Coordinates of C-alpha atoms and ligand atoms in Angstrom, one line a residue:
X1372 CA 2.6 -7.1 -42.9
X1373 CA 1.8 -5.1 -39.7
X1374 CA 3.7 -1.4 -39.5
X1375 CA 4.7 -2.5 -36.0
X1376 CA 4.9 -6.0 -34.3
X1377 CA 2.4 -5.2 -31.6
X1378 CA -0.4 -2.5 -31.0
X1379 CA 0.4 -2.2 -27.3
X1380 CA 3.7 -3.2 -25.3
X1381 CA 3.7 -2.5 -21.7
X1382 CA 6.8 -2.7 -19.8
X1383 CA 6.0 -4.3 -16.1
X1384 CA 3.7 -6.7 -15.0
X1385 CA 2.5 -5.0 -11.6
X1386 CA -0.9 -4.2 -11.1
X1387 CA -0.8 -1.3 -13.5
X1388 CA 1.4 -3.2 -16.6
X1389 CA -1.0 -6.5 -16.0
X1390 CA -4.0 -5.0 -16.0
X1391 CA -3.0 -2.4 -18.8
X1392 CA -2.4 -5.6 -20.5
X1393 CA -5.5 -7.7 -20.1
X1394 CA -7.6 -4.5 -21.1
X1395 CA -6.2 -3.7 -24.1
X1396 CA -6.4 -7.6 -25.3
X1397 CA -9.8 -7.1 -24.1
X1398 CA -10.9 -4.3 -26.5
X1399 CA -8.8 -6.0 -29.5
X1400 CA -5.5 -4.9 -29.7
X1401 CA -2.4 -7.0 -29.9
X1402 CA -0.8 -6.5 -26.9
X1403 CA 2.7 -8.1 -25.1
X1404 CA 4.0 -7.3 -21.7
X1405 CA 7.4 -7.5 -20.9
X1406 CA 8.8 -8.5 -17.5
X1407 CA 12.1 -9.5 -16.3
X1408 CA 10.7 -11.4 -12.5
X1409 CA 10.3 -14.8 -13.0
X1410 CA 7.2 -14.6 -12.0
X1411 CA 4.1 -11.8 -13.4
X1412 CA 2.9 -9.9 -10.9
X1413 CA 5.1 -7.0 -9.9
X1414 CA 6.2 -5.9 -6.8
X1415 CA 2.5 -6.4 -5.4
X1416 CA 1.9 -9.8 -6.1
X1417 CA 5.6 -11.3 -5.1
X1418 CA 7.2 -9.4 -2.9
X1419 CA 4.5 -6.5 -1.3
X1420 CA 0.8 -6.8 -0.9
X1421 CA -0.1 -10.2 -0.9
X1422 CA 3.0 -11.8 1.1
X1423 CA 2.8 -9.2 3.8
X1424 CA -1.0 -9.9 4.0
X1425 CA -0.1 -13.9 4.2
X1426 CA 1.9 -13.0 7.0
X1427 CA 0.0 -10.3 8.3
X1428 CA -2.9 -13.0 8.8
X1429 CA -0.9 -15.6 10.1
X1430 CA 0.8 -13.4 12.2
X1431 CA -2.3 -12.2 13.6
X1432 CA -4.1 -16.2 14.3
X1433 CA -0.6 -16.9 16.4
X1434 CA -0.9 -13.8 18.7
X1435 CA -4.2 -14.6 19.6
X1436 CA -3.7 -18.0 20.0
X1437 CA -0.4 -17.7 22.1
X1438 CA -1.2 -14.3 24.4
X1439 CA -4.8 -15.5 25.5
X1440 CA -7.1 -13.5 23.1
X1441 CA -9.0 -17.1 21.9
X1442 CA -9.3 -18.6 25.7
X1443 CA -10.5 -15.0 26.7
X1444 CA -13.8 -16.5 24.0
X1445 CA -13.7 -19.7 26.1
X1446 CA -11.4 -21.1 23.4
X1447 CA -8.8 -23.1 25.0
X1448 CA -5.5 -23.5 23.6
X1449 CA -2.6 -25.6 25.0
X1450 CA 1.2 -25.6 24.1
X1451 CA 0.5 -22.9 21.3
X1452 CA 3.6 -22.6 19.1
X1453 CA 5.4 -21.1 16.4
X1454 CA 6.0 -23.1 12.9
X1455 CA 7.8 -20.1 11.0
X1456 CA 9.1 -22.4 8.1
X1457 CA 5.4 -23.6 7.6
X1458 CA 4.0 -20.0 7.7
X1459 CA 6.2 -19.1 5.4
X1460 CA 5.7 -21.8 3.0
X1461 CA 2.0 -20.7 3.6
X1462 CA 3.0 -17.5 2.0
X1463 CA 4.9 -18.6 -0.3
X1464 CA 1.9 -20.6 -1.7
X1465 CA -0.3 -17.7 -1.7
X1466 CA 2.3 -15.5 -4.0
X1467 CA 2.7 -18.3 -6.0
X1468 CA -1.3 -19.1 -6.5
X1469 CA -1.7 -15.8 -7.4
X1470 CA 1.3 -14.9 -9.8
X1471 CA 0.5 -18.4 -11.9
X1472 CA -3.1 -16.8 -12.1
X1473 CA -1.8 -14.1 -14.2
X1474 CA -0.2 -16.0 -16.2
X1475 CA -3.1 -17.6 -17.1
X1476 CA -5.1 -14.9 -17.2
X1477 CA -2.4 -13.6 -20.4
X1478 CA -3.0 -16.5 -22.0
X1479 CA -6.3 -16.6 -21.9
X1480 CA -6.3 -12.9 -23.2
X1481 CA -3.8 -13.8 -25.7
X1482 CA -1.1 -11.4 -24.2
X1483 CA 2.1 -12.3 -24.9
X1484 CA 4.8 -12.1 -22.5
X1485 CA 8.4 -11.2 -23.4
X1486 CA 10.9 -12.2 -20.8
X1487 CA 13.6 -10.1 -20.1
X1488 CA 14.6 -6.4 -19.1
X1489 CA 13.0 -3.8 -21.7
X1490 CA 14.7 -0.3 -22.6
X1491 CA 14.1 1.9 -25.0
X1492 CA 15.8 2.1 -28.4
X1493 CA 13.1 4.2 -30.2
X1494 CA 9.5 5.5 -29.4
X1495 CA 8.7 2.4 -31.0
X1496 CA 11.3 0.2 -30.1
X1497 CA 12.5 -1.6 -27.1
X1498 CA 15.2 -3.8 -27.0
X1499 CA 14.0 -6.8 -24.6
X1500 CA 17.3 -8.9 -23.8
X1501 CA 19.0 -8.4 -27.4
X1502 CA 15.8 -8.8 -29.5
X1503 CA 14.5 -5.7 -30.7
X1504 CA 10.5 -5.4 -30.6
X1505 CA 8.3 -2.8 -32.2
X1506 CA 4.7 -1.3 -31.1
X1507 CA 2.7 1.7 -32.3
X1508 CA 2.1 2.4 -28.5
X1509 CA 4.5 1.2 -25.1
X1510 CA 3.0 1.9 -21.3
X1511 CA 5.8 2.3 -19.0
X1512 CA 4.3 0.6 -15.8
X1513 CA 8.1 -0.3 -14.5
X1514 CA 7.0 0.3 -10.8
X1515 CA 9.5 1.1 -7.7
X1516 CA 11.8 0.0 -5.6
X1517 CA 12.6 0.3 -1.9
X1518 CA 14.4 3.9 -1.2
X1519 CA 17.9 3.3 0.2
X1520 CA 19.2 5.2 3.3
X1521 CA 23.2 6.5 2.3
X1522 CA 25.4 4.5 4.7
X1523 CA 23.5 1.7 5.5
X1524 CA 23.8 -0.6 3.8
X1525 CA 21.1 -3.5 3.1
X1526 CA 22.8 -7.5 3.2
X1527 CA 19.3 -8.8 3.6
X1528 CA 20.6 -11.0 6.3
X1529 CA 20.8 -8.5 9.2
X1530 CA 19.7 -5.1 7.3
X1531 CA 16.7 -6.1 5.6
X1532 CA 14.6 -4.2 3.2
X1533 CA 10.8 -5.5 2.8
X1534 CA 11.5 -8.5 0.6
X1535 CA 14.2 -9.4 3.4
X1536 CA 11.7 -9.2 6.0
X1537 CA 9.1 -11.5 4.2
X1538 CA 11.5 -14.5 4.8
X1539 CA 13.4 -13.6 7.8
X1540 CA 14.4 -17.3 8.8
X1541 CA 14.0 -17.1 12.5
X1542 CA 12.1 -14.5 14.8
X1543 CA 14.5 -11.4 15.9
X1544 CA 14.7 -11.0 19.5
X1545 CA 15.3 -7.1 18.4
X1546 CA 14.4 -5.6 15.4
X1547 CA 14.9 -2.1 14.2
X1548 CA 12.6 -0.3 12.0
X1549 CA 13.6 2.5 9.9
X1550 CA 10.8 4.6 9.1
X1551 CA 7.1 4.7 10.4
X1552 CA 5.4 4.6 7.6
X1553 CA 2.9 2.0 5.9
X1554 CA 5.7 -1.0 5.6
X1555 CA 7.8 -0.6 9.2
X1556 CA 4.1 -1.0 11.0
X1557 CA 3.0 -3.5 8.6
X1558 CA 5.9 -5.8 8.9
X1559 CA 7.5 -4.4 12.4
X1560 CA 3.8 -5.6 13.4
X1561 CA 4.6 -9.6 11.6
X1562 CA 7.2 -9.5 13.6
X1563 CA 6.0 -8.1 16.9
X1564 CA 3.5 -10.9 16.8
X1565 CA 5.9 -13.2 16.2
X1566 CA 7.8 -12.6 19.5
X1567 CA 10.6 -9.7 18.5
X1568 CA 10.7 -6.7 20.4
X1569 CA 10.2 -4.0 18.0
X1570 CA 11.3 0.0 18.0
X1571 CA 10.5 1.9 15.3
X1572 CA 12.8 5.4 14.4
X1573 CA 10.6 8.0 12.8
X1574 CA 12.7 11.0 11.1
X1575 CA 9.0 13.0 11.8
X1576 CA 7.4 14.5 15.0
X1577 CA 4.8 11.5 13.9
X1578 CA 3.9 8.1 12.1
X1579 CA 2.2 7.4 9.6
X1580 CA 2.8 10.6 6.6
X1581 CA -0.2 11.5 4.7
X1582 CA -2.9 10.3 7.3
X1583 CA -5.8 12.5 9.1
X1584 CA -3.6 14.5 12.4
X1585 CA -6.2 12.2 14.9
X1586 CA -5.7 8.8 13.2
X1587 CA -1.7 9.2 13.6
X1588 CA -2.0 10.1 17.1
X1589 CA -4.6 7.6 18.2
X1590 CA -2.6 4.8 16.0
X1591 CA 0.7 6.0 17.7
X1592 CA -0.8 4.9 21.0
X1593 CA -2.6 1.9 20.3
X1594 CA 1.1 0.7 18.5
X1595 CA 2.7 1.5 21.9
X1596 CA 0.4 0.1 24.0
X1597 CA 0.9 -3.1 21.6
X1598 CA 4.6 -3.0 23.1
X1599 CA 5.9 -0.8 20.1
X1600 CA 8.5 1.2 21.3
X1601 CA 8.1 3.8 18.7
X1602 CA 11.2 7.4 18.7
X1603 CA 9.9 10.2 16.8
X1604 CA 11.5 12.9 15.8
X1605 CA 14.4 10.4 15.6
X1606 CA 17.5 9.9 12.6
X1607 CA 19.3 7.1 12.3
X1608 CA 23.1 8.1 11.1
X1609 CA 24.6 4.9 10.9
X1610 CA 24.0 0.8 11.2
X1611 CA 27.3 -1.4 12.1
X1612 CA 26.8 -5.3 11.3
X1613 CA 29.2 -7.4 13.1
X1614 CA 28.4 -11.2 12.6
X1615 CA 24.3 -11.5 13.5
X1616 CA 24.1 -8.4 15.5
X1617 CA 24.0 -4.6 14.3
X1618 CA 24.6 -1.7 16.3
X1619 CA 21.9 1.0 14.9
X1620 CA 23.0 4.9 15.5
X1621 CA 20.1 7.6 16.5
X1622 CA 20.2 10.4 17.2
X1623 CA 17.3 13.5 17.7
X1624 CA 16.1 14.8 14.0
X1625 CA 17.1 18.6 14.9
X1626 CA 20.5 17.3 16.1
X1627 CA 22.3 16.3 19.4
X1628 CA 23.6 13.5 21.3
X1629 CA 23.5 10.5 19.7
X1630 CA 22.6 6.6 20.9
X1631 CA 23.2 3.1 20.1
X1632 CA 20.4 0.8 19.9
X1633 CA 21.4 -3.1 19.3
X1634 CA 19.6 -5.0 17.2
X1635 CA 19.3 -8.5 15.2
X1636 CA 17.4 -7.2 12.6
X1637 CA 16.9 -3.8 10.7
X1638 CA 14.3 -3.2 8.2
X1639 CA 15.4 -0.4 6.2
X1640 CA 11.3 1.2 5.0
X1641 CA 12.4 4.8 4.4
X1642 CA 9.6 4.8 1.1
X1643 CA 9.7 3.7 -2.3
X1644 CA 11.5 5.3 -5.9
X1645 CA 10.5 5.1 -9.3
X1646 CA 11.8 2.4 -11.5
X1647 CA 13.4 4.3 -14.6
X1648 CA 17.2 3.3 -14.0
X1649 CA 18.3 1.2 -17.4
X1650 CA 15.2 1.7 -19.0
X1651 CA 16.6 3.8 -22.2
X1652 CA 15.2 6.8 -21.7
X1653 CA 17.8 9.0 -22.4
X1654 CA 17.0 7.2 -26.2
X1655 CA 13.4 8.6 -26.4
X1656 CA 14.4 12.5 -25.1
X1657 CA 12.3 11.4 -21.7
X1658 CA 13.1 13.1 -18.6
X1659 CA 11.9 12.4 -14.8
X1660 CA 11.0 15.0 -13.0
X1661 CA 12.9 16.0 -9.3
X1662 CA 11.4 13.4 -7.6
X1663 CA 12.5 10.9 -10.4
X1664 CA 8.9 10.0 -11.6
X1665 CA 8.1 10.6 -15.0
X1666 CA 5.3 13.6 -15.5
X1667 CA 2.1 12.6 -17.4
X1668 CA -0.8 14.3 -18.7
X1669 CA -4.6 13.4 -18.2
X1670 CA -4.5 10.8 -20.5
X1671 CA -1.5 9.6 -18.8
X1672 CA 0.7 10.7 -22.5
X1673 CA 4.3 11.6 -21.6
X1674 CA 5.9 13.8 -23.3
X1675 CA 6.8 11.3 -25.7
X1676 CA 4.0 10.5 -28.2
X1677 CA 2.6 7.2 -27.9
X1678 CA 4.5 6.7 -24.5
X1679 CA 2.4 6.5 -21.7
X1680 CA 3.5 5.3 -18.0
X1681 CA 1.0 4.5 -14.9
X1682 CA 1.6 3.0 -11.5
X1683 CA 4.6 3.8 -9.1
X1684 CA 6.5 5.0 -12.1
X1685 CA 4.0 8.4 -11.7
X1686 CA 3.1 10.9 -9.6
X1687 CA 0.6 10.2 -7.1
X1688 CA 0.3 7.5 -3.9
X1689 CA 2.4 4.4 -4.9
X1690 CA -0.7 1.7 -4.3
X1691 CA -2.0 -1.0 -6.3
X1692 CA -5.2 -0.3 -6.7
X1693 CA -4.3 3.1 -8.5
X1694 CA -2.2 1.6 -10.4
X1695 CA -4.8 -0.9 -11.3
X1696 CA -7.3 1.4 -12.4
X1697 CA -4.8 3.7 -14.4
X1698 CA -3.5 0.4 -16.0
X1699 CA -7.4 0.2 -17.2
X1700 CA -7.9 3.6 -18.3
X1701 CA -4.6 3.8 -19.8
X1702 CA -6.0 0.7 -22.3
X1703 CA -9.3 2.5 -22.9
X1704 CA -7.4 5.8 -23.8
X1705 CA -5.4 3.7 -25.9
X1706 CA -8.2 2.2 -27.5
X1707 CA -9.9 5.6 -28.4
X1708 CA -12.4 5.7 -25.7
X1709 CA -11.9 8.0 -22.2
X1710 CA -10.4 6.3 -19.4
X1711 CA -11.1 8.0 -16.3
X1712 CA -9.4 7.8 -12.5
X1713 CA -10.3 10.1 -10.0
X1714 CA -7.5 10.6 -8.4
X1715 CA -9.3 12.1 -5.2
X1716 CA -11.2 8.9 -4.5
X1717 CA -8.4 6.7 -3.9
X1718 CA -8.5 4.4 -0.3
X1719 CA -5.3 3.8 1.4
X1720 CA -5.1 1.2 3.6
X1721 CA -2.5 -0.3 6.6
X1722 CA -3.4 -3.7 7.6
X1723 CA -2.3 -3.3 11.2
X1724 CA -4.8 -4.6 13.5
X1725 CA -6.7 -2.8 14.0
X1726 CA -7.1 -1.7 10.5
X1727 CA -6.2 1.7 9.6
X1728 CA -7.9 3.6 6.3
X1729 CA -8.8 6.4 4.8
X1730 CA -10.0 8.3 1.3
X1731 CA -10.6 11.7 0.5
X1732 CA -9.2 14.9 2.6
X1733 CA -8.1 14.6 5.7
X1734 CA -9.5 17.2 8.1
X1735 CA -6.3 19.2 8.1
X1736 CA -6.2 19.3 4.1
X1737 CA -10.1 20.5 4.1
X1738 CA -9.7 23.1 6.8
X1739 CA -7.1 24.7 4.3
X1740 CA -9.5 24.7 1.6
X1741 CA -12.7 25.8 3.4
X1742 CA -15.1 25.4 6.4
X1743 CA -16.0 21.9 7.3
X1744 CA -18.0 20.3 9.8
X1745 CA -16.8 17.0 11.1
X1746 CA -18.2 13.6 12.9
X1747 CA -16.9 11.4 14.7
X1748 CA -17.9 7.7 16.5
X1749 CA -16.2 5.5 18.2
X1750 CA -16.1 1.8 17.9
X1751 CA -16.5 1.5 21.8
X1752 CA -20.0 2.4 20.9
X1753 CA -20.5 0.1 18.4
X1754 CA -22.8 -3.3 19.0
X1755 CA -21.0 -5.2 16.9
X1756 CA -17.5 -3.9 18.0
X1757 CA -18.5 -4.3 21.8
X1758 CA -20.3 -8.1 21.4
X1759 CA -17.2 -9.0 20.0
X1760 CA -14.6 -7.4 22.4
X1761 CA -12.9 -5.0 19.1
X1762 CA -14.0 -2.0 20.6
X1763 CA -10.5 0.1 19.6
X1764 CA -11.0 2.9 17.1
X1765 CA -13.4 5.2 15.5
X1766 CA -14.8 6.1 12.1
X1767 CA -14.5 10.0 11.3
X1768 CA -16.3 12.0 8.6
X1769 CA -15.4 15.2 7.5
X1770 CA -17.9 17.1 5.5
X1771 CA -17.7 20.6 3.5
X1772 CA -19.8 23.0 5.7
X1773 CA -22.0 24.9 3.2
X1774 CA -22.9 21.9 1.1
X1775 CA -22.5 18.7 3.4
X1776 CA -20.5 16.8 0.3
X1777 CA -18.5 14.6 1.9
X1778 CA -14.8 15.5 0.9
X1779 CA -13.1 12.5 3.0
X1780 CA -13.6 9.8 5.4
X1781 CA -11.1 8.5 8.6
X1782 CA -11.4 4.9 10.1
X1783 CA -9.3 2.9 12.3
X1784 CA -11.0 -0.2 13.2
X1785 CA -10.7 -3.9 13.0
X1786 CA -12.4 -4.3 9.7
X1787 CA -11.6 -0.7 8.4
X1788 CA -9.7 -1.9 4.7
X1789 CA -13.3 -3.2 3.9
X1790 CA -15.2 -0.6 5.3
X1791 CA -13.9 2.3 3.6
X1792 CA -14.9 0.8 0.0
X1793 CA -18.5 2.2 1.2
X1794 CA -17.4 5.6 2.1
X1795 CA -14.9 5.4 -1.2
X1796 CA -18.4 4.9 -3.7
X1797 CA -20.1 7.3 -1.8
X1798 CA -17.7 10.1 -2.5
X1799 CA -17.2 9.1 -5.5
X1800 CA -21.3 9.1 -6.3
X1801 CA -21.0 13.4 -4.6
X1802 CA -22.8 11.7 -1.3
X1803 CA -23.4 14.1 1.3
X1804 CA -22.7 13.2 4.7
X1805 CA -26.6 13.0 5.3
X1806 CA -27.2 10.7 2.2
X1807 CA -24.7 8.4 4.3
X1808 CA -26.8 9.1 7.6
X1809 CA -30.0 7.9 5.9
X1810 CA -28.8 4.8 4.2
X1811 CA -30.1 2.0 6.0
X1812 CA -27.1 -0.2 7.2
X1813 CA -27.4 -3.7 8.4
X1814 CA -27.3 -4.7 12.1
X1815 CA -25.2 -5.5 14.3
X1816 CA -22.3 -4.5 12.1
X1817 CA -19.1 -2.3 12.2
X1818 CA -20.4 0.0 9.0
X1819 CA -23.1 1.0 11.5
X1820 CA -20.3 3.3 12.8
X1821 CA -19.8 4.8 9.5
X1822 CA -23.7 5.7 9.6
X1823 CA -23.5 7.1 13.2
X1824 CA -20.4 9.1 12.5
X1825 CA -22.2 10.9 9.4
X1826 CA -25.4 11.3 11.7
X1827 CA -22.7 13.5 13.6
X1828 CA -22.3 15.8 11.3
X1829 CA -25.3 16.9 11.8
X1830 CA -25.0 16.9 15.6
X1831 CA -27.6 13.6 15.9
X1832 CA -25.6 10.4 16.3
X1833 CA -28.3 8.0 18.2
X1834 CA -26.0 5.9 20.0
X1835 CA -23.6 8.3 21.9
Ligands
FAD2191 P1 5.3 -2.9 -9.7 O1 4.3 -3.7 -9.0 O2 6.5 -2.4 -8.9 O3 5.7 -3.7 -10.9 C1 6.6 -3.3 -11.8 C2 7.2 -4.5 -12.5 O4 8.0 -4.0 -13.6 C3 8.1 -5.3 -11.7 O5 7.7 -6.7 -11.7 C4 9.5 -5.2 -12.3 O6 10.3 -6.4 -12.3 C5 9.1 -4.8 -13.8 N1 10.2 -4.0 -14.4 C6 10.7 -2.9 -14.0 N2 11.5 -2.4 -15.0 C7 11.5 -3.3 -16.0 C8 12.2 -3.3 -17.2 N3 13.0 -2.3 -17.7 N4 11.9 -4.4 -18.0 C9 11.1 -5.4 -17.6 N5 10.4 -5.4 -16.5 C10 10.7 -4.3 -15.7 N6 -0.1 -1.4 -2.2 C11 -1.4 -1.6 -1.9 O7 -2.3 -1.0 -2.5 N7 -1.8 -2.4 -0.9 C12 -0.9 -3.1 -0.2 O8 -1.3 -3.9 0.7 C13 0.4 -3.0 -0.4 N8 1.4 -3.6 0.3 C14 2.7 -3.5 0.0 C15 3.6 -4.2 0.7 C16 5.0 -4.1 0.4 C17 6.0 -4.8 1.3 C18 5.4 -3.3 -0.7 C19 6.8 -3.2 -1.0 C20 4.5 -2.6 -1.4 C21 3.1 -2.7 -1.1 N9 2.1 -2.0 -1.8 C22 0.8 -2.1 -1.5 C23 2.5 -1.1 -3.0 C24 2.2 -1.8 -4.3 O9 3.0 -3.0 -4.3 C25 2.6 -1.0 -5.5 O10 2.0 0.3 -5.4 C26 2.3 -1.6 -6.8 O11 2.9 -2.9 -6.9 C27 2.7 -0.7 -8.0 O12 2.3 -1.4 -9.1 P2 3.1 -1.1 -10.5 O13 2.4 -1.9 -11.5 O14 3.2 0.4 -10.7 O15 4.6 -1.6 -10.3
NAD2192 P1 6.2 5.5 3.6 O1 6.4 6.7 2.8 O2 4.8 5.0 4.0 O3 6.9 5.7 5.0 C1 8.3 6.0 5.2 C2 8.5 6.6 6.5 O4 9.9 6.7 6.7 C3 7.9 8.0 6.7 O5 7.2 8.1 7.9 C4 9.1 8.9 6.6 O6 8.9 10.1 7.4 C5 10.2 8.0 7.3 N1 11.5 8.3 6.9 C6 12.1 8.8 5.8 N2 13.4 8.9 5.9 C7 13.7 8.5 7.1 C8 15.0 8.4 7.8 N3 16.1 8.7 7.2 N4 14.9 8.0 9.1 C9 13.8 7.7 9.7 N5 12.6 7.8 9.1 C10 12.6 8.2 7.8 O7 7.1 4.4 2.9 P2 7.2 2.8 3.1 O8 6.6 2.4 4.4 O9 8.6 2.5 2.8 O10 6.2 2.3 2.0 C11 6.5 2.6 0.6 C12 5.3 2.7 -0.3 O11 4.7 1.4 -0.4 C13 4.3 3.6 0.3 O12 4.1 4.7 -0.6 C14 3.0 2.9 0.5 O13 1.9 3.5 -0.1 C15 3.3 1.5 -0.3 N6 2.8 0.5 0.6 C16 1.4 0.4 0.8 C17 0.9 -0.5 1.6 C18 -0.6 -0.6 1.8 O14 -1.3 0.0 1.0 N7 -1.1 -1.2 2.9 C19 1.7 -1.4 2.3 C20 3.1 -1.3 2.1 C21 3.6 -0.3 1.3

């Protein structure tokens, strides 16, 4: 009999624990993952990515339908109006499309799921729901859950985190959004759409944490002039809900008089914490580190032999597509071979419209490390962009000044969440920002912007 019931057990089923999963089935070794959703998929697949792109998209066909973007193309609408419970059945669909094809995906692999919450007994050993199950190695890929803001509290009628607002019943005439990050503009921008009016309280001087200095302040005003009323440098100290309505407290970030702002709905989007709450690891001597993740070394090995964790659960930007890869990697380690991320290539994305993306440095991170040259085009100068009336935006390229490598890219553009896969592959192949200048792009298209912005690196964009 085997020494251990399983090779592999991965706690979570996100994109880091499914993947992590399906890979190490792939290279031969018995593997289970152990979720307690009813559904696989993690927070990405059922409550984040893929419902707030469902909505996102169906969001985005109403506006134009409803405030004269499609008649502007000669496209005549009449009567245009809103079927939320259909839209959100629509989403509902999508999630559930998705989460049933990982489940068939594990059985096809031959990964078994164990249903139920798992926590640590051993190093070997997690109890899942009362049965106790063995493996020579466990990934902890448990994820994160929304951050909540002392004395507000969340009833996800009225104060709504992101799952809340994926299945708000009816369209706010006024909803609140706490925090400018990645979720408040994704979602505040569902709802916008949708009809609500929208202000977004930003505890920074700016939106949007972590993106290039220019791509928060051209974003900032392109949200306004989308009728976003957006306070920065803004706290919120308190939320009263009385019946439907909530009165929402501000007041300025370095203190002074405060204001009431009503509202029907709050979204509470104030960031994301690691999931290691009831997982047992007091049992296996594991501790989290200040910001509650749990550390990891390049082989993503805890401290904890034979107990790995990837995803939200780790340092590093809480996306899916990292998790992803580190959920592959993790299996090859695993399996004796070398998994590799590189955790400077990795593309973030808001799916605002327009688009908002970026990889690499930004120019303020590279200017602290060195000299760069930077170059920038805008989509107003774009054929493509301008035939088809998307002219907002530009595509920015900053470049290390001795040696032209390309150390990160900027877009904000219509189609800028597929565009910066290009610039991602290039960085991630050492391109210099002339390699990118002499590949030969495809017209008319919005890459061509990508091309012009690197010719401006060297000072020679053609069409500006
Ligand atoms: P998760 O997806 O959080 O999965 C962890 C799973 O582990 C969960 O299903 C949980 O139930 C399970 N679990 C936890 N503890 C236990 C336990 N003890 N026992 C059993 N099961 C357990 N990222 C992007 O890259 N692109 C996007 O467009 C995007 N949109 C988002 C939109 C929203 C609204 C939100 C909230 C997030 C979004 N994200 C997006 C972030 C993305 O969802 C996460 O980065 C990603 O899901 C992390 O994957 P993970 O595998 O680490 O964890
Ligand atoms: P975030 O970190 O992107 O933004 C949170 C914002 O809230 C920040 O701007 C922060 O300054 C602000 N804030 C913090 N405390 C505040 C307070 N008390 N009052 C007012 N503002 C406050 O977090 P999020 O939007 O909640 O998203 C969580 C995670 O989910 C992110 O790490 C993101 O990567 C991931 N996510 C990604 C996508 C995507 O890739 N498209 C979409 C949604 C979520």
């Amino acid at each position: 009999m085997a020494e251990f019931d399983f090779d592999v057990l991965v706690i979570g089923s996100g994109p880091g624990g499914y993947v992590a999963a399906i890979r190490a089935a792939q290279l031969g070794l018995r593997t289970a993952c152990v979720e307690s959703r009813e559904a696989l998929g993690g927070t990405c697949l059922n409550v984040g990515c893929i419902p707030s792109k469902a909505l996102l998209h169906a969001s985005e066909l109403f506006e134009e339908a409803h405030n004269g973007t499609l008649a502007k193309f000669g496209v005549k609408t009449e009567g245009v109006s809103l079927d939320l419970s259909s839209m959100l059945a629509q989403k509902d669909e999508a999630v559930k499309g998705l989460t049933g094809g990982i489940a068939f995906l594990f059985k096809k692999n031959k990964v078994e799921w164990l249903k139920g919450h798992g926590r640590f007994t051993g190093a070997n050993t997690v109890d899942v729901d009362g049965k106790s199950v063995t493996a020579k190695n466990i990934v902890i890929a448990t994820g994160s859950s929304v951050t909540p803001l002392p004395g507000v509290e969340i009833d996800q009628k009225v104060v709504v985190d992101s799952t809340g607002a994926l299945s708000l019943p009816k369209v706010p005439e006024h909803m609140v959004v706490i925090g400018g990050g990645v979720i408040g503009l994704e979602l505040g921008s569902v709802w916008r759409r949708l009809g609500a009016k929208v202000t977004v309280v930003e505890f920074l001087d700016q939106i949007l944490p972590g993106f290039d200095g220019e791509v928060r302040k051209e974003t900032a005003k392109l949200f306004k002039k989308q009728g976003f009323d957006i306070k920065t440098s803004t706290k919120v100290t308190g939320v009263a809900v009385k019946g439907a309505k909530a009165t929402v407290t501000i007041e300025p970030a370095a203190g002074g008089a405060a204001e009431t702002i009503e509202a029907d709905a709050v979204l509470v989007s104030i960031g994301r914490r690691p999931n290691t709450e009831g997982l047992g690891l007091e049992a296996i001597g594991l501790q989290t580190n200040n910001r509650g993740q749990i550390e990891i070394g390049h082989d993503f090995q805890t401290a904890v032999k034979g107990v790995y964790a990837i995803g939200d659960v780790v340092p590093g930007p809480m996306l899916a597509h990292k998790a992803e890869d580190e959920g592959v990697a993790v299996a090859e380690f695993i399996a004796g071979m070398t998994g590799i991320v590189n955790h400077d290539v990795i593309p973030s994305v808001v799916y605002t419209h327009p688009e908002i993306a970026g990889v690499g440095l930004t120019e303020e991170q590279a200017r602290e490390k060195g000299a760069v040259k930077t170059g920038k085009f805008p989509m107003m100068a774009n054929s493509r962009a301008k035939a088809i009336s998307d002219t907002e935006g530009f595509v920015k390229v900053v470049a290390d000044a001795e040696t032209d490598r390309v150390l990160g890219v900027w877009m904000v553009s219509s189609v800028a969440g597929t565009m910066i896969a290009q610039a991602a592959q290039a960085m991630e192949f050492g391109a210099t920002s002339e390699d990118i200048a002499y590949t030969c792009h495809a017209h008319p298209t919005h890459s061509e912007a990508f091309k012009e912005a690197a010719m401006a690196v060297q000072g020679k964009p053609i069409h500006m």
